[in-house]
Amino acid sequence: MKLDVDPPGNRREDVDLKEMIRDIVSDVKELPASRKIEIKASLPEDDIFINTVYGDLRRALFNLVENGVKYVSSYRETDGRVEVRARQDDGRIQVVVDDNGPGVTDEERDVIFERFRRGDSHRARSRSSAGGYGLGLSISRKIAEREGGSLELGGSSLGGASFIMTLPKAELKGSEEK
């Protein structure tokens, strides 16, 4: 998949990021792999708006939450957790997707963002047939970078994997202030 900067036909718009995250969490809860997993969004009271290509950013964040569910469900029979947190400060917005799955080994840290690369076979494949092609993290990172941000692997507060998407807080186009 080629992700051009502001590809023709993709319209940038002011997006309520908290609403997008709530919708993604709701959609992921409907997936069969989510049945025994607690998925929650911890969002600030303040509004978080971003000027972006809605479908692309949604795809990037959906990939992260779905990956969390996939790896947690393959690793745990019970007590699985995926948490999405968002915050904003001076010039940036940060979205963290944290889970209590198997985590990422030191060897995997260097390759998981490459196209067609997946985590070790003990992860998503052990109890789940939900495979994938190893494109999700690569696509999510490309989208974050196209937005002027980043997608990195961080330390998990839940003991598994933690993916941190940082995006610049851009000037909104639709109004003076949201």
mmCIF file of C-alpha atoms in Angstrom:
data_model
loop_
_atom_site.group_PDB
_atom_site.id
_atom_site.type_symbol
_atom_site.label_atom_id
_atom_site.label_comp_id
_atom_site.label_asym_id
_atom_site.label_seq_id
_atom_site.Cartn_x
_atom_site.Cartn_y
_atom_site.Cartn_z
ATOM 1 C CA MET A 1 0.000 0.000 0.000
ATOM 2 C CA LYS A 2 1.398 3.344 -0.986
ATOM 3 C CA LEU A 3 0.683 6.238 1.329
ATOM 4 C CA ASP A 4 1.388 9.529 -0.392
ATOM 5 C CA VAL A 5 1.436 12.813 1.464
ATOM 6 C CA ASP A 6 -2.050 14.269 1.130
ATOM 7 C CA PRO A 7 -3.019 11.959 -1.749
ATOM 8 C CA PRO A 8 -5.587 13.345 -4.180
ATOM 9 C CA GLY A 9 -9.131 12.587 -3.137
ATOM 10 C CA ASN A 10 -8.279 12.322 0.562
ATOM 11 C CA ARG A 11 -9.792 15.331 2.232
ATOM 12 C CA ARG A 12 -8.289 16.709 5.428
ATOM 13 C CA GLU A 13 -10.819 17.680 8.063
ATOM 14 C CA ASP A 14 -11.023 18.676 11.712
ATOM 15 C CA VAL A 15 -11.598 15.449 13.642
ATOM 16 C CA ASP A 16 -12.705 14.893 17.238
ATOM 17 C CA LEU A 17 -10.010 12.410 18.254
ATOM 18 C CA LYS A 18 -11.791 11.340 21.441
ATOM 19 C CA GLU A 19 -14.909 10.435 19.450
ATOM 20 C CA MET A 20 -12.781 8.514 16.933
ATOM 21 C CA ILE A 21 -11.111 6.530 19.726
ATOM 22 C CA ARG A 22 -14.464 5.725 21.354
ATOM 23 C CA ASP A 23 -15.805 4.498 17.987
ATOM 24 C CA ILE A 24 -12.726 2.326 17.404
ATOM 25 C CA VAL A 25 -12.967 0.779 20.875
ATOM 26 C CA SER A 26 -16.661 0.066 20.271
ATOM 27 C CA ASP A 27 -15.936 -1.539 16.882
ATOM 28 C CA VAL A 28 -13.063 -3.662 18.191
ATOM 29 C CA LYS A 29 -15.246 -4.925 21.053
ATOM 30 C CA GLU A 30 -17.452 -6.526 18.379
ATOM 31 C CA LEU A 31 -14.615 -8.712 17.055
ATOM 32 C CA PRO A 32 -14.727 -12.384 18.125
ATOM 33 C CA ALA A 33 -11.199 -12.210 19.592
ATOM 34 C CA SER A 34 -12.378 -9.477 22.014
ATOM 35 C CA ARG A 35 -14.933 -11.554 23.882
ATOM 36 C CA LYS A 36 -12.798 -12.191 26.956
ATOM 37 C CA ILE A 37 -10.787 -8.984 26.887
ATOM 38 C CA GLU A 38 -11.461 -5.733 28.704
ATOM 39 C CA ILE A 39 -10.977 -2.917 26.198
ATOM 40 C CA LYS A 40 -11.257 0.612 27.475
ATOM 41 C CA ALA A 41 -10.461 4.173 26.549
ATOM 42 C CA SER A 42 -9.071 6.550 29.172
ATOM 43 C CA LEU A 43 -9.593 9.995 27.727
ATOM 44 C CA PRO A 44 -9.164 13.483 29.189
ATOM 45 C CA GLU A 45 -12.113 15.785 29.739
ATOM 46 C CA ASP A 46 -10.686 18.403 27.375
ATOM 47 C CA ASP A 47 -11.541 18.198 23.682
ATOM 48 C CA ILE A 48 -8.846 16.859 21.381
ATOM 49 C CA PHE A 49 -9.220 17.900 17.746
ATOM 50 C CA ILE A 50 -6.784 17.233 14.933
ATOM 51 C CA ASN A 51 -6.781 18.214 11.267
ATOM 52 C CA THR A 52 -6.216 14.958 9.387
ATOM 53 C CA VAL A 53 -7.441 12.538 6.749
ATOM 54 C CA TYR A 54 -10.119 10.846 8.869
ATOM 55 C CA GLY A 55 -10.041 7.385 7.272
ATOM 56 C CA ASP A 56 -6.266 7.107 7.368
ATOM 57 C CA LEU A 57 -5.868 8.093 11.013
ATOM 58 C CA ARG A 58 -8.762 5.818 11.949
ATOM 59 C CA ARG A 59 -7.089 2.921 10.109
ATOM 60 C CA ALA A 60 -3.795 3.572 11.921
ATOM 61 C CA LEU A 61 -5.392 3.632 15.368
ATOM 62 C CA PHE A 62 -7.724 0.710 14.615
ATOM 63 C CA ASN A 63 -4.669 -1.376 13.604
ATOM 64 C CA LEU A 64 -3.027 -0.676 16.970
ATOM 65 C CA VAL A 65 -6.095 -1.568 19.042
ATOM 66 C CA GLU A 66 -6.873 -4.648 16.946
ATOM 67 C CA ASN A 67 -3.255 -5.833 17.268
ATOM 68 C CA GLY A 68 -3.494 -5.462 21.031
ATOM 69 C CA VAL A 69 -6.619 -7.612 21.099
ATOM 70 C CA LYS A 70 -5.101 -10.193 18.759
ATOM 71 C CA TYR A 71 -1.937 -10.649 20.801
ATOM 72 C CA VAL A 72 -3.657 -10.562 24.189
ATOM 73 C CA SER A 73 -6.249 -13.145 23.095
ATOM 74 C CA SER A 74 -3.494 -15.452 21.825
ATOM 75 C CA TYR A 75 -1.573 -15.144 25.102
ATOM 76 C CA ARG A 76 -4.237 -15.151 27.829
ATOM 77 C CA GLU A 77 -7.334 -17.226 28.468
ATOM 78 C CA THR A 78 -8.646 -14.702 31.026
ATOM 79 C CA ASP A 79 -7.988 -11.214 32.369
ATOM 80 C CA GLY A 80 -6.883 -9.758 29.027
ATOM 81 C CA ARG A 81 -6.701 -5.975 28.859
ATOM 82 C CA VAL A 82 -6.187 -3.379 26.162
ATOM 83 C CA GLU A 83 -6.244 0.291 27.101
ATOM 84 C CA VAL A 84 -6.213 3.336 24.832
ATOM 85 C CA ARG A 85 -5.121 6.629 26.363
ATOM 86 C CA ALA A 86 -4.942 10.047 24.749
ATOM 87 C CA ARG A 87 -3.531 13.343 25.931
ATOM 88 C CA GLN A 88 -2.341 16.618 24.540
ATOM 89 C CA ASP A 89 0.208 19.129 25.691
ATOM 90 C CA ASP A 90 1.928 22.166 24.219
ATOM 91 C CA GLY A 91 2.396 21.179 20.605
ATOM 92 C CA ARG A 92 1.501 17.530 20.381
ATOM 93 C CA ILE A 93 -1.125 14.863 20.811
ATOM 94 C CA GLN A 94 -0.207 11.436 22.123
ATOM 95 C CA VAL A 95 -2.247 8.241 21.794
ATOM 96 C CA VAL A 96 -1.009 5.179 23.696
ATOM 97 C CA VAL A 97 -2.326 1.654 23.085
ATOM 98 C CA ASP A 98 -1.224 -0.574 25.955
ATOM 99 C CA ASP A 99 -1.920 -4.276 26.555
ATOM 100 C CA ASN A 100 -1.118 -7.139 28.894
ATOM 101 C CA GLY A 101 -0.214 -9.597 26.159
ATOM 102 C CA PRO A 102 3.165 -11.237 25.577
ATOM 103 C CA GLY A 103 5.000 -8.005 24.843
ATOM 104 C CA VAL A 104 7.711 -7.578 22.241
ATOM 105 C CA THR A 105 11.096 -9.281 22.500
ATOM 106 C CA ASP A 106 14.333 -7.358 22.060
ATOM 107 C CA GLU A 107 14.887 -9.130 18.727
ATOM 108 C CA GLU A 108 11.436 -8.107 17.478
ATOM 109 C CA ARG A 109 11.808 -4.445 18.455
ATOM 110 C CA ASP A 110 13.974 -3.792 15.412
ATOM 111 C CA VAL A 111 11.703 -5.419 12.835
ATOM 112 C CA ILE A 112 8.043 -5.152 13.868
ATOM 113 C CA PHE A 113 7.510 -1.899 11.949
ATOM 114 C CA GLU A 114 8.823 -3.400 8.707
ATOM 115 C CA ARG A 115 6.345 -4.466 6.039
ATOM 116 C CA PHE A 116 5.375 -8.150 6.069
ATOM 117 C CA ARG A 117 6.980 -8.675 9.494
ATOM 118 C CA ARG A 118 5.093 -10.010 12.452
ATOM 119 C CA GLY A 119 5.849 -10.833 16.026
ATOM 120 C CA ASP A 120 7.229 -14.193 17.008
ATOM 121 C CA SER A 121 5.042 -17.207 16.287
ATOM 122 C CA HIS A 122 4.244 -17.668 19.978
ATOM 123 C CA ARG A 123 2.262 -14.475 19.832
ATOM 124 C CA ALA A 124 -0.736 -14.025 17.504
ATOM 125 C CA ARG A 125 -0.649 -17.509 16.036
ATOM 126 C CA SER A 126 -0.631 -19.736 19.110
ATOM 127 C CA ARG A 127 -4.342 -19.908 19.922
ATOM 128 C CA SER A 128 -5.761 -17.726 17.217
ATOM 129 C CA SER A 129 -6.138 -18.277 13.542
ATOM 130 C CA ALA A 130 -6.394 -14.510 13.066
ATOM 131 C CA GLY A 131 -3.140 -13.999 11.286
ATOM 132 C CA GLY A 132 -2.557 -11.019 9.116
ATOM 133 C CA TYR A 133 0.155 -10.106 6.697
ATOM 134 C CA GLY A 134 2.411 -8.058 8.927
ATOM 135 C CA LEU A 135 1.370 -4.743 7.396
ATOM 136 C CA GLY A 136 -0.621 -3.121 10.215
ATOM 137 C CA LEU A 137 2.226 -1.560 12.189
ATOM 138 C CA SER A 138 4.027 -0.492 9.024
ATOM 139 C CA ILE A 139 0.899 1.223 7.704
ATOM 140 C CA SER A 140 0.172 2.843 11.072
ATOM 141 C CA ARG A 141 3.706 4.207 11.310
ATOM 142 C CA LYS A 142 3.604 5.570 7.734
ATOM 143 C CA ILE A 143 0.331 7.364 8.470
ATOM 144 C CA ALA A 144 1.737 8.857 11.693
ATOM 145 C CA GLU A 145 4.863 10.005 9.846
ATOM 146 C CA ARG A 146 2.823 11.487 7.005
ATOM 147 C CA GLU A 147 0.986 13.513 9.651
ATOM 148 C CA GLY A 148 4.344 14.816 10.918
ATOM 149 C CA GLY A 149 4.363 12.479 13.900
ATOM 150 C CA SER A 150 5.749 9.125 14.940
ATOM 151 C CA LEU A 151 4.789 5.640 16.110
ATOM 152 C CA GLU A 152 7.125 4.012 18.604
ATOM 153 C CA LEU A 153 7.224 1.042 20.931
ATOM 154 C CA GLY A 154 7.221 2.073 24.582
ATOM 155 C CA GLY A 155 7.206 0.497 28.016
ATOM 156 C CA SER A 156 3.852 -1.017 28.931
ATOM 157 C CA SER A 157 2.182 -0.138 32.216
ATOM 158 C CA LEU A 158 0.112 -3.330 31.813
ATOM 159 C CA GLY A 159 3.074 -5.644 31.221
ATOM 160 C CA GLY A 160 2.669 -6.366 27.501
ATOM 161 C CA ALA A 161 3.247 -4.102 24.522
ATOM 162 C CA SER A 162 2.717 -0.360 24.363
ATOM 163 C CA PHE A 163 2.542 1.607 21.127
ATOM 164 C CA ILE A 164 2.822 5.385 21.316
ATOM 165 C CA MET A 165 1.586 7.518 18.440
ATOM 166 C CA THR A 166 2.638 11.142 18.688
ATOM 167 C CA LEU A 167 1.067 13.683 16.354
ATOM 168 C CA PRO A 168 1.610 17.414 16.024
ATOM 169 C CA LYS A 169 -1.240 19.555 17.220
ATOM 170 C CA ALA A 170 -1.997 21.339 13.971
ATOM 171 C CA GLU A 171 -4.016 24.479 13.516
ATOM 172 C CA LEU A 172 -7.609 23.528 12.862
ATOM 173 C CA LYS A 173 -9.021 24.545 9.494
ATOM 174 C CA GLY A 174 -12.760 24.535 10.169
ATOM 175 C CA SER A 175 -12.917 27.116 12.939
ATOM 176 C CA GLU A 176 -10.841 29.414 15.078
ATOM 177 C CA GLU A 177 -11.107 27.223 18.182
ATOM 178 C CA LYS A 178 -12.783 23.950 19.018
#
